[in-house]
Amino acid sequence: MFRKPCGSNGPSLAVVTFALAGCILLSCCFQESSAIAIAPSTFGTAIARAGKISNTLKKDTHVVVTTSAGKIRGRFQKFRSGERGGYYSFKGIRYGQAPVGERRFRAAEPERNWSGIRDASREGNSCPHKNMILDTYKGNEDCLFLNVFTVKMPKGDYNPELPVMVWLHGGGYSFGSGNTFLYGPDYLVAENIVLVTLNYRLGPLGFLTAGPDAPGNQGLKDQILALKWVRNNIAAFGGDPNHVTIFGESAGGSSVQMLLLAPMAKGLFHRAISESGSALNPWAMGESSVARAARLAANLGYVGANDTKEILEFLRRVPPMKLVEASPTTLTEEDFRNNIGLPFVPVVEGYWNKPGEEAVYYETPFITESPQSMYEQHKFHKNIPYMTGYNTHEAMLFIRRLRKNPKLLEIIENDFTRLVPRDLNVTDERERVTREIRQFYLGNKQVGIESVDEMIALLTDLMFVHGIMRTVRNHAKYSNMPVYMYRFSFDGALGLYKRMLGLQRPGVCHGDELGYLFKFGFFNLSLDPKSMEVLVKNRMVRMWTNFAKYGNPTPSNLNDDLLSTSWLPVNGEGAMNNLTYMDITTHLQMKNNPELERQQFWDYMYEHYNGNAM
């Protein structure tokens, strides 16, 4: 019924699942090429210097802004991207009190008022995490900071009231920050929007669950607190609090969709963009359980009774570095078999409440039902225009950890059943389903270097595309506003992860679109203004900021020479059988049904075994 994806004779590469880079991804092992764009070791050195790079000050014009909590002093700086002029920069603005002591594992409190003028020229601490490349600990629990960038400030009675874009960074809910080393504002603010980037709690500090006193989703509640700060303060920076777009990539893209579902987020934003991430991806939600918190405590030396209160008291005394470093030890063999390599991610709260008894919550919950159930019951923010999409080869990542365990390929070959999605209800037919998936993607090939293209396609679909397409269909079916879908297929010099990891294989990797939206602190490329990279970057930035301004990435009344193709929304009536999308490559082209045969295969599997293709 279905034809398997075609392979190609590319460089040798072996693929396995692994948890990193914003979600469950591929770990890839390939024959090294001498023509590497930027070696991983060089990138590691750059990361080690990142704080110094992004915090270097020059004698620029300073400006003071009065927020609801007190005054801050930012500065004016020139564009680093070659354009004339510059923008106002306010870094390290505290939006929440340090979530320490009894507030660890709980929702944070807003920042207190202060007197005097606080400096806002340096970025604040990142939240505790392990660096992706260097595998070293970084951060501080006092990390609830955000940054604001804008080209126009209020003056006298004039307020530009620019649209606001709030960025939520990726990192598998376990690492990263919103700082300018990766997310420089130069491209976006030049289009007359106010950009806000922020830090939120990660790993066990952001997502540990252990009953009502540690309900989970602390990191998502940090995002809510930051959005409340934006609502209350962004007008002082020339932004319009009634014109806020949230956007994010990978775990940040999943966060955006979570916020579309969360009742407490109502009214805090007005448009939304998810890049390469969905709440319906298998890595985006975990099972609510005290067991992982108990394992974490035990692995850190706790020897008391199996009492949740005592476990939390113990964990609240453990230094954050030890919590972060011990997190992977909480994963069980079954976790790995189910492709769950991220120990602490968002959960459905209220799991401790017993049926028939009054619900117990110590703080307002983020969500208390599964995302799919909330869509079906129309329990989401339906009046928000939404844009989402993916990169063609999301799962094409080289992770050096694979070299430490070359048997991972053999493990998957001998236990292919682990690739059956958890939400495919096939307990009694698991072997049959395993054979069907294997036959469709691999045919007669084994998991190995000879099946690299097929494995990339399989894991791209499992971990990203299928969940994103389900998301598009849900919004097209249940929302009152348009949903726009894209497929990013331009393989150029600004691809972030490929350059970061020294990958030479053709294809557009997870995270590669970020280089066309943000100015990276470690890329000093001298691109020809007439190059295709610059054209694609200009188009991406224009479409993203158009969506923030107008709710439409290609408004017909603008007569923009950059955007000669109209981006049509997905038709709600025909979303099940005809997904319209914008293919973004060397040109812009509207197409139907991306990855059609692969999409049809998974539609068939879910309809046949679950009774619902969605």
Coordinates of C-alpha atoms in Angstrom, one line a residue:
M1 CA 0.0 0.0 0.0
F2 CA 2.8 2.4 0.8
R3 CA 6.2 2.8 -0.7
K4 CA 9.3 3.2 1.6
P5 CA 11.4 6.4 1.4
C6 CA 14.2 6.2 -1.2
G7 CA 17.8 6.0 0.0
S8 CA 20.9 7.7 -1.4
N9 CA 24.6 7.0 -1.5
G10 CA 25.7 9.7 0.9
P11 CA 28.7 9.7 3.3
S12 CA 28.6 6.9 5.8
L13 CA 26.4 7.7 8.8
A14 CA 24.8 5.6 11.5
V15 CA 21.7 6.7 13.3
V16 CA 20.3 6.1 16.8
T17 CA 17.8 7.8 19.0
F18 CA 19.2 10.0 21.8
A19 CA 18.0 12.8 24.0
L20 CA 19.5 16.1 23.2
A21 CA 19.1 19.4 21.2
G22 CA 15.6 20.4 22.2
C23 CA 14.0 17.0 22.2
I24 CA 14.6 13.3 21.5
L25 CA 16.7 13.4 18.4
L26 CA 19.1 11.3 16.3
S27 CA 22.6 10.6 17.3
C28 CA 24.6 10.3 14.1
C29 CA 28.1 8.8 13.5
F30 CA 29.7 9.6 10.2
Q31 CA 33.0 9.4 8.4
E32 CA 34.7 12.7 9.1
S33 CA 35.3 15.1 6.3
S34 CA 38.3 17.4 6.1
A35 CA 36.0 20.2 4.7
I36 CA 34.2 21.1 8.0
A37 CA 32.5 24.5 8.2
I38 CA 33.3 25.0 11.9
A39 CA 34.7 22.2 13.9
P40 CA 32.9 21.1 17.1
S41 CA 36.1 21.9 19.1
T42 CA 36.1 25.4 17.8
F43 CA 32.5 25.8 18.6
G44 CA 33.1 24.5 22.1
T45 CA 35.7 27.2 22.6
A46 CA 33.3 29.8 21.3
I47 CA 30.6 28.7 23.8
A48 CA 33.1 28.8 26.7
R49 CA 33.7 32.5 25.8
A50 CA 30.0 33.2 25.2
G51 CA 29.3 35.2 28.3
K52 CA 32.3 37.4 27.7
I53 CA 31.3 38.0 24.1
S54 CA 27.7 38.9 24.8
N55 CA 28.5 41.0 27.8
T56 CA 31.3 43.1 26.3
L57 CA 30.4 46.8 26.7
K58 CA 31.3 49.8 24.7
K59 CA 30.8 53.4 25.5
D60 CA 27.3 53.7 24.0
T61 CA 24.5 56.0 24.7
H62 CA 22.6 55.0 27.8
V63 CA 18.9 55.2 28.3
V64 CA 16.8 54.9 31.5
V65 CA 13.3 53.2 31.5
T66 CA 10.8 53.1 34.4
T67 CA 9.2 49.7 34.8
S68 CA 6.4 48.8 37.3
A69 CA 9.0 47.6 39.8
G70 CA 11.7 50.3 39.3
K71 CA 14.1 52.0 36.9
I72 CA 16.6 50.3 34.7
R73 CA 19.4 51.6 32.5
G74 CA 20.0 50.1 29.1
R75 CA 22.2 51.2 26.1
F76 CA 22.1 52.0 22.4
Q77 CA 24.3 49.8 20.2
K78 CA 25.0 49.5 16.6
F79 CA 23.7 46.6 14.4
R80 CA 26.3 43.8 14.2
S81 CA 24.7 42.6 10.9
G82 CA 25.9 45.3 8.6
E83 CA 22.8 47.5 8.6
R84 CA 23.1 51.2 9.4
G85 CA 21.9 52.4 12.7
G86 CA 21.3 50.3 15.8
Y87 CA 18.9 49.4 18.6
Y88 CA 18.2 49.9 22.3
S89 CA 19.3 46.9 24.4
F90 CA 18.1 46.1 27.9
K91 CA 19.7 42.9 29.2
G92 CA 19.3 41.0 32.5
I93 CA 16.0 42.4 33.6
R94 CA 14.8 40.4 36.5
Y95 CA 11.1 39.3 36.0
G96 CA 10.9 36.9 39.0
Q97 CA 12.4 36.4 42.4
A98 CA 15.0 33.6 42.7
P99 CA 13.0 30.4 43.1
V100 CA 15.1 29.0 46.0
G101 CA 14.4 27.4 49.3
E102 CA 10.7 26.6 49.7
R103 CA 10.0 28.1 46.2
R104 CA 12.2 25.4 44.6
F105 CA 9.9 23.2 42.5
R106 CA 7.1 25.7 42.9
A107 CA 5.9 28.6 40.8
A108 CA 8.1 31.7 41.1
E109 CA 7.0 35.0 42.6
P110 CA 7.2 38.3 40.7
E111 CA 10.2 40.5 41.3
R112 CA 10.0 43.0 44.2
N113 CA 10.1 46.7 43.7
W114 CA 13.5 48.4 44.0
S115 CA 14.8 51.9 44.5
G116 CA 17.5 53.6 42.4
I117 CA 18.5 52.6 38.9
R118 CA 19.5 49.0 38.0
D119 CA 22.0 48.3 35.3
A120 CA 20.6 46.4 32.3
S121 CA 23.7 46.2 30.1
R122 CA 24.7 42.6 30.9
E123 CA 22.7 39.4 30.6
G124 CA 21.6 37.7 33.7
N125 CA 22.5 34.1 34.9
S126 CA 21.3 31.3 32.8
C127 CA 19.3 28.7 34.6
P128 CA 21.2 25.6 35.9
H129 CA 21.9 23.1 33.1
K130 CA 24.7 21.1 31.4
N131 CA 26.3 22.7 28.3
M132 CA 25.3 20.7 25.2
I133 CA 28.8 20.7 23.6
L134 CA 31.2 21.0 26.6
D135 CA 29.1 18.7 28.9
T136 CA 29.9 21.1 31.7
Y137 CA 27.6 22.6 34.3
K138 CA 26.5 26.2 34.0
G139 CA 24.0 28.5 35.6
N140 CA 22.5 29.8 38.9
E141 CA 19.1 29.3 40.4
D142 CA 18.7 33.1 40.5
C143 CA 18.1 33.0 36.7
L144 CA 14.7 34.5 36.0
F145 CA 15.9 37.3 33.6
L146 CA 14.7 38.6 30.3
N147 CA 16.1 40.9 27.6
V148 CA 14.4 43.6 25.6
F149 CA 15.5 45.0 22.2
T150 CA 13.9 47.7 20.2
V151 CA 14.8 50.3 17.5
K152 CA 12.4 52.9 18.8
M153 CA 11.7 54.2 22.3
P154 CA 8.9 56.4 23.6
K155 CA 9.8 60.0 23.6
G156 CA 7.6 62.7 25.2
D157 CA 4.0 62.0 24.3
Y158 CA 5.0 59.7 21.4
N159 CA 5.0 55.9 21.8
P160 CA 5.7 53.8 18.7
E161 CA 3.6 50.9 20.1
L162 CA 5.5 48.3 18.0
P163 CA 4.4 44.7 17.8
V164 CA 6.1 42.5 20.4
M165 CA 7.8 39.1 19.7
V166 CA 8.6 36.9 22.8
W167 CA 11.2 34.2 22.1
L168 CA 11.2 30.8 24.0
H169 CA 14.4 29.0 23.5
G170 CA 14.8 25.3 22.8
G171 CA 17.0 22.7 24.6
G172 CA 14.8 19.7 25.4
Y173 CA 13.6 21.5 28.6
S174 CA 17.0 20.7 30.0
F175 CA 19.5 23.2 28.7
G176 CA 19.9 26.6 27.0
S177 CA 19.1 30.2 27.6
G178 CA 17.6 33.2 25.7
N179 CA 20.9 35.1 25.6
T180 CA 22.3 36.8 22.5
F181 CA 25.1 34.4 21.9
L182 CA 22.7 32.3 19.9
Y183 CA 19.7 34.7 19.7
G184 CA 21.0 38.0 18.6
P185 CA 18.2 40.5 17.9
D186 CA 19.7 42.3 14.9
Y187 CA 17.6 40.9 12.0
L188 CA 14.2 40.9 13.7
V189 CA 14.3 44.3 15.4
A190 CA 15.3 45.9 12.1
E191 CA 11.8 45.1 11.0
N192 CA 10.3 47.4 13.6
I193 CA 9.3 44.9 16.3
V194 CA 10.2 44.7 19.9
L195 CA 12.0 41.5 20.7
V196 CA 11.9 39.9 24.2
T197 CA 14.1 36.8 25.0
L198 CA 14.1 35.1 28.4
N199 CA 15.4 32.3 30.6
Y200 CA 13.1 29.7 32.3
R201 CA 13.9 26.9 34.7
L202 CA 15.2 23.7 33.1
G203 CA 15.6 20.0 34.0
P204 CA 14.6 18.9 37.6
L205 CA 14.5 22.5 38.8
G206 CA 11.9 23.3 36.1
F207 CA 10.0 20.1 35.7
L208 CA 10.3 17.8 38.6
T209 CA 7.0 16.5 39.9
A210 CA 6.1 15.1 43.3
G211 CA 2.6 15.9 44.3
P212 CA 0.9 19.3 45.0
D213 CA 4.0 20.7 46.7
A214 CA 6.0 20.1 43.5
P215 CA 3.3 19.9 40.8
G216 CA 5.6 20.2 37.8
N217 CA 5.7 22.7 34.9
Q218 CA 7.7 25.3 36.9
G219 CA 9.5 26.3 33.7
L220 CA 6.3 26.8 31.8
K221 CA 5.0 28.9 34.7
D222 CA 8.1 31.0 34.5
Q223 CA 7.1 31.7 30.9
I224 CA 3.7 32.8 32.1
L225 CA 5.4 35.1 34.7
A226 CA 7.6 36.6 32.0
L227 CA 4.5 37.2 29.7
K228 CA 2.8 39.0 32.6
W229 CA 5.9 41.2 32.9
V230 CA 5.6 41.9 29.2
R231 CA 1.9 42.8 29.5
N232 CA 2.7 45.2 32.4
N233 CA 5.9 46.8 31.2
I234 CA 6.5 46.5 27.4
A235 CA 4.8 49.9 26.7
A236 CA 7.7 51.6 28.5
F237 CA 10.0 50.1 25.8
G238 CA 7.8 51.2 22.8
G239 CA 6.0 47.9 22.6
D240 CA 2.2 47.3 22.3
P241 CA 1.0 44.9 25.1
N242 CA -2.1 44.1 23.0
H243 CA 0.0 43.0 20.1
V244 CA 2.2 40.1 21.5
T245 CA 3.4 37.1 19.5
I246 CA 5.1 34.2 21.2
F247 CA 7.5 32.1 19.2
G248 CA 9.9 29.3 19.9
E249 CA 11.9 26.4 18.5
S250 CA 12.0 22.7 19.5
A251 CA 11.1 22.6 23.2
G252 CA 10.4 26.3 22.8
G253 CA 8.0 25.5 20.0
S254 CA 6.3 22.9 22.2
S255 CA 6.1 25.5 24.9
V256 CA 4.3 27.8 22.6
Q257 CA 1.7 25.1 22.0
M258 CA 1.4 24.4 25.7
L259 CA 0.7 28.1 26.3
L260 CA -2.1 27.9 23.6
L261 CA -3.6 25.3 25.9
A262 CA -3.0 26.7 29.3
P263 CA -5.9 28.6 30.9
M264 CA -3.6 30.9 32.9
A265 CA -2.1 32.2 29.6
K266 CA -5.3 33.7 28.4
G267 CA -4.9 37.2 27.2
L268 CA -1.1 37.3 27.5
F269 CA -0.4 36.9 23.8
H270 CA -2.2 37.3 20.5
R271 CA -0.3 35.2 17.9
A272 CA 1.9 32.1 18.1
I273 CA 4.6 30.4 16.1
S274 CA 6.0 26.9 16.8
E275 CA 9.2 25.9 15.0
S276 CA 10.1 22.2 14.9
G277 CA 8.2 21.4 18.1
S278 CA 4.8 20.3 19.2
A279 CA 3.1 19.4 22.5
L280 CA 2.0 16.2 20.6
N281 CA 5.6 15.1 19.9
P282 CA 6.5 12.0 22.0
W283 CA 9.3 13.8 23.9
A284 CA 7.2 16.8 24.9
M285 CA 5.2 15.3 27.7
G286 CA 6.1 13.0 30.5
E287 CA 4.2 10.8 32.8
S288 CA 3.2 12.4 36.1
S289 CA 4.9 10.4 38.9
V290 CA 6.6 10.8 42.2
A291 CA 8.8 7.8 41.3
R292 CA 11.4 9.8 39.3
A293 CA 11.8 12.3 42.1
A294 CA 12.3 9.4 44.6
R295 CA 14.9 7.9 42.3
L296 CA 16.7 11.2 42.0
A297 CA 16.8 11.6 45.8
A298 CA 18.0 8.0 46.3
N299 CA 20.7 8.5 43.7
L300 CA 21.8 11.6 45.6
G301 CA 22.1 9.8 48.9
Y302 CA 18.6 10.0 50.5
V303 CA 18.0 7.0 52.7
G304 CA 14.9 8.0 54.6
A305 CA 11.3 6.6 54.3
N306 CA 9.5 6.7 51.0
D307 CA 7.7 9.8 52.1
T308 CA 7.1 12.5 49.5
K309 CA 7.3 15.4 52.0
E310 CA 10.7 14.2 53.3
I311 CA 12.0 13.5 49.7
L312 CA 11.1 17.1 48.7
E313 CA 12.7 18.5 51.9
F314 CA 15.9 16.6 51.0
L315 CA 15.9 17.7 47.3
R316 CA 15.4 21.3 48.3
R317 CA 18.7 21.2 50.2
V318 CA 20.7 19.6 47.4
P319 CA 23.0 22.0 45.4
P320 CA 21.5 22.7 42.0
M321 CA 24.6 21.3 40.2
K322 CA 24.2 18.0 41.9
L323 CA 20.5 17.9 40.9
V324 CA 21.4 18.6 37.2
E325 CA 24.2 16.1 37.1
A326 CA 22.2 13.3 38.7
S327 CA 19.1 13.8 36.5
P328 CA 20.1 11.3 33.8
T329 CA 20.5 8.6 36.5
T330 CA 16.7 8.7 37.0
L331 CA 16.1 7.2 33.6
T332 CA 15.1 3.5 33.5
E333 CA 15.8 1.0 30.8
E334 CA 12.1 1.2 29.9
D335 CA 12.5 4.9 29.5
F336 CA 15.2 4.3 26.9
R337 CA 13.1 1.6 25.2
N338 CA 10.2 4.0 24.9
N339 CA 12.6 6.7 23.4
I340 CA 12.2 8.8 26.5
G341 CA 15.6 10.2 27.1
L342 CA 14.6 13.5 28.8
P343 CA 13.9 12.8 32.5
F344 CA 12.1 16.1 33.3
V345 CA 9.6 17.6 30.9
P346 CA 6.1 19.0 31.1
V347 CA 3.3 16.9 32.7
V348 CA -0.4 16.9 33.3
E349 CA -0.9 18.2 36.8
G350 CA -3.4 16.9 39.3
Y351 CA -2.2 13.3 39.0
W352 CA -2.3 13.1 42.8
N353 CA -6.0 13.8 43.0
K354 CA -8.2 10.7 43.6
P355 CA -11.5 10.2 41.6
G356 CA -14.5 11.4 43.5
E357 CA -12.5 13.5 46.0
E358 CA -12.1 17.3 46.0
A359 CA -9.0 18.3 43.9
V360 CA -6.0 19.5 45.9
Y361 CA -3.8 22.2 44.4
Y362 CA -1.3 24.4 46.3
E363 CA -1.0 26.7 43.2
T364 CA -2.9 27.4 40.0
P365 CA -2.2 24.4 37.7
F366 CA -0.8 24.9 34.2
I367 CA -2.8 22.1 32.5
T368 CA -4.8 19.2 34.0
E369 CA -5.7 17.3 30.9
S370 CA -3.7 15.9 28.0
P371 CA -3.2 18.3 25.0
Q372 CA -5.1 16.1 22.6
S373 CA -8.1 15.9 25.0
M374 CA -8.0 19.7 25.4
Y375 CA -8.2 20.2 21.7
E376 CA -11.1 17.8 21.3
Q377 CA -13.0 19.5 24.1
H378 CA -12.2 23.0 22.6
K379 CA -10.3 23.8 25.8
F380 CA -7.6 26.0 24.1
H381 CA -7.2 29.6 23.0
K382 CA -9.1 29.4 19.7
N383 CA -8.8 33.0 18.7
I384 CA -5.0 33.0 18.2
P385 CA -3.6 32.9 14.6
Y386 CA -1.0 30.1 14.6
M387 CA 2.0 29.3 12.4
T388 CA 4.0 26.1 12.6
G389 CA 6.4 23.9 10.6
Y390 CA 9.5 21.8 10.5
N391 CA 12.9 21.3 8.7
T392 CA 13.2 18.5 6.2
H393 CA 15.8 16.5 8.0
E394 CA 15.1 17.3 11.7
A395 CA 16.8 14.1 12.9
M396 CA 20.1 14.6 11.1
L397 CA 22.3 15.3 14.1
F398 CA 25.7 14.1 15.0
I399 CA 26.0 13.6 18.8
R400 CA 29.5 12.7 19.9
R401 CA 28.1 10.5 22.7
L402 CA 27.4 7.8 20.1
R403 CA 31.1 7.3 19.7
K404 CA 31.2 6.3 23.3
N405 CA 28.6 3.6 22.8
P406 CA 28.9 2.3 19.2
K407 CA 26.6 -0.7 20.2
L408 CA 23.6 1.6 20.2
L409 CA 23.0 0.8 16.5
E410 CA 23.1 -2.9 17.3
I411 CA 20.7 -2.3 20.2
I412 CA 18.1 -0.7 17.9
E413 CA 18.6 -3.3 15.2
N414 CA 17.9 -6.1 17.7
D415 CA 15.0 -4.2 19.4
F416 CA 13.3 -2.2 16.7
T417 CA 10.1 -2.4 18.7
R418 CA 11.3 0.5 20.7
L419 CA 10.5 2.8 17.8
V420 CA 6.7 2.0 18.0
P421 CA 5.1 5.3 19.3
R422 CA 3.8 5.1 22.8
D423 CA 0.4 6.5 21.8
L424 CA -0.2 3.8 19.2
N425 CA -2.4 1.4 21.1
V426 CA -1.0 -1.9 19.9
T427 CA -0.2 -3.8 23.1
D428 CA -1.4 -7.1 21.6
E429 CA -0.1 -6.4 18.1
R430 CA 3.2 -4.8 18.8
E431 CA 5.3 -7.3 16.7
R432 CA 3.1 -6.8 13.7
V433 CA 3.2 -3.0 14.0
T434 CA 7.0 -3.2 14.4
R435 CA 7.2 -5.2 11.1
E436 CA 5.0 -2.7 9.3
I437 CA 7.1 0.3 10.3
R438 CA 10.3 -1.5 9.5
Q439 CA 9.1 -2.6 6.2
F440 CA 7.8 0.8 5.2
Y441 CA 11.0 2.7 6.1
L442 CA 13.8 0.1 5.7
G443 CA 12.5 -2.6 3.4
N444 CA 15.1 -5.4 3.7
K445 CA 17.8 -3.2 5.1
Q446 CA 19.3 -3.3 8.6
V447 CA 19.8 -0.4 10.9
G448 CA 23.2 0.8 9.9
I449 CA 25.2 3.0 7.6
E450 CA 23.4 1.5 4.6
S451 CA 20.1 2.8 5.8
V452 CA 21.0 6.3 7.0
D453 CA 18.4 8.1 4.8
E454 CA 15.6 5.8 5.8
M455 CA 16.4 6.1 9.5
I456 CA 16.6 9.9 9.3
A457 CA 13.2 9.9 7.6
L458 CA 11.7 7.5 10.2
L459 CA 12.9 9.4 13.3
T460 CA 12.1 12.8 11.8
D461 CA 8.6 11.6 11.4
L462 CA 8.3 9.9 14.8
M463 CA 9.8 12.7 16.8
F464 CA 8.6 15.8 14.9
V465 CA 6.6 15.7 11.7
H466 CA 3.7 13.5 12.7
G467 CA 3.0 15.5 15.9
I468 CA 3.3 18.8 14.0
M469 CA 0.8 17.6 11.4
R470 CA -1.6 16.5 14.1
T471 CA -1.3 20.0 15.6
V472 CA -2.0 21.7 12.3
R473 CA -5.1 19.5 11.8
N474 CA -6.3 20.3 15.4
H475 CA -6.0 24.0 14.8
A476 CA -7.6 23.9 11.4
K477 CA -10.5 21.8 12.7
Y478 CA -11.2 23.5 16.1
S479 CA -9.7 27.0 15.9
N480 CA -11.5 30.2 14.9
M481 CA -8.3 31.6 13.3
P482 CA -6.0 30.6 10.4
V483 CA -3.2 28.2 10.8
Y484 CA -0.2 28.5 8.5
M485 CA 2.2 25.6 7.9
Y486 CA 5.7 25.7 6.5
R487 CA 8.5 23.2 5.5
F488 CA 12.0 24.7 5.6
S489 CA 14.2 23.0 3.0
F490 CA 16.9 25.5 2.3
D491 CA 20.3 23.9 3.0
G492 CA 22.6 27.0 3.3
A493 CA 25.6 28.4 5.1
L494 CA 23.5 29.8 8.0
G495 CA 22.3 26.4 9.1
L496 CA 23.0 26.5 12.9
Y497 CA 23.3 22.9 14.0
K498 CA 25.1 21.7 10.9
R499 CA 27.8 24.3 11.3
M500 CA 27.9 23.8 15.1
L501 CA 28.5 20.1 14.7
G502 CA 30.6 20.1 11.6
L503 CA 28.0 18.1 9.5
Q504 CA 28.6 18.0 5.8
R505 CA 25.7 15.8 4.9
P506 CA 23.1 17.3 2.6
G507 CA 19.8 18.2 4.2
V508 CA 18.3 20.7 6.7
C509 CA 19.0 19.7 10.3
H510 CA 17.0 20.4 13.4
G511 CA 17.7 24.0 14.4
D512 CA 19.1 25.1 11.0
E513 CA 16.4 27.7 10.4
L514 CA 17.5 29.7 13.4
G515 CA 20.4 31.2 11.5
Y516 CA 17.9 32.9 9.2
L517 CA 16.1 34.6 12.1
F518 CA 18.8 35.4 14.6
K519 CA 22.3 36.9 14.5
F520 CA 24.7 34.4 16.1
G521 CA 27.6 35.7 18.2
F522 CA 30.1 33.2 16.9
F523 CA 29.3 33.4 13.1
N524 CA 31.4 36.0 11.4
L525 CA 30.4 35.1 7.9
S526 CA 30.9 37.6 5.1
L527 CA 28.0 36.8 2.9
D528 CA 27.5 38.5 -0.5
P529 CA 24.4 40.7 -0.1
K530 CA 23.2 39.0 -3.3
S531 CA 23.7 35.5 -2.0
M532 CA 20.9 33.1 -1.6
E533 CA 21.5 32.9 2.1
V534 CA 20.8 36.6 2.5
L535 CA 17.7 36.4 0.3
V536 CA 16.3 33.5 2.3
K537 CA 17.2 35.2 5.6
N538 CA 15.4 38.4 4.5
R539 CA 12.4 36.5 3.4
M540 CA 12.2 34.5 6.7
V541 CA 12.6 37.5 8.8
R542 CA 10.0 39.4 6.8
M543 CA 7.4 36.6 7.0
W544 CA 7.9 36.0 10.7
T545 CA 7.6 39.7 11.5
N546 CA 4.7 40.1 9.1
F547 CA 2.9 37.4 11.0
A548 CA 3.6 39.2 14.3
K549 CA 2.3 42.5 12.8
Y550 CA -0.7 41.3 10.8
G551 CA -1.5 37.7 11.6
N552 CA -0.6 36.9 8.0
P553 CA 3.0 36.2 6.9
T554 CA 2.4 37.5 3.3
P555 CA -0.3 40.3 3.4
S556 CA -1.5 40.9 -0.1
N557 CA -1.8 44.7 0.4
L558 CA 1.9 45.2 1.1
N559 CA 3.1 44.6 -2.5
D560 CA 6.4 43.3 -1.1
D561 CA 9.0 42.4 -3.8
L562 CA 10.6 40.0 -1.4
L563 CA 7.4 37.9 -1.0
S564 CA 5.9 37.3 -4.4
T565 CA 4.1 34.1 -3.3
S566 CA 1.0 34.3 -1.1
W567 CA 1.1 32.0 1.9
L568 CA -2.3 30.4 2.2
P569 CA -3.7 29.0 5.5
V570 CA -4.6 25.4 5.9
N571 CA -8.3 24.8 4.9
G572 CA -10.1 23.6 8.0
E573 CA -12.6 21.5 5.9
G574 CA -9.9 19.7 4.0
A575 CA -7.2 19.5 6.6
M576 CA -7.4 15.7 6.9
N577 CA -6.7 15.1 3.3
N578 CA -5.1 18.3 2.0
L579 CA -2.5 20.1 4.1
T580 CA -1.4 23.3 2.3
Y581 CA 2.0 24.6 3.2
M582 CA 4.7 27.0 2.2
D583 CA 7.9 25.3 1.0
I584 CA 10.8 27.7 2.0
T585 CA 13.9 27.0 -0.1
T586 CA 15.7 29.1 -2.8
H587 CA 12.2 30.2 -3.7
L588 CA 8.8 30.3 -2.0
Q589 CA 6.2 27.9 -3.3
M590 CA 2.8 26.8 -2.0
K591 CA 2.4 23.0 -2.0
N592 CA 0.1 20.4 -0.7
N593 CA 0.7 17.4 1.6
P594 CA 4.4 17.4 2.6
E595 CA 6.0 14.0 2.9
L596 CA 2.8 12.6 1.4
E597 CA 3.6 8.8 1.5
R598 CA 5.0 9.0 5.0
Q599 CA 2.0 11.1 6.1
Q600 CA -0.4 8.6 4.6
F601 CA 1.4 5.7 6.3
W602 CA 1.1 7.2 9.8
D603 CA -2.5 8.3 9.1
Y604 CA -3.3 4.6 8.2
M605 CA -1.5 3.3 11.3
Y606 CA -3.3 5.6 13.7
E607 CA -6.7 5.1 12.0
H608 CA -6.3 1.3 11.8
Y609 CA -5.0 0.8 15.3
N610 CA -6.5 3.8 17.2
G611 CA -9.5 4.5 15.1
N612 CA -8.4 8.1 14.5
A613 CA -5.8 9.4 12.1
M614 CA -5.3 12.4 14.4

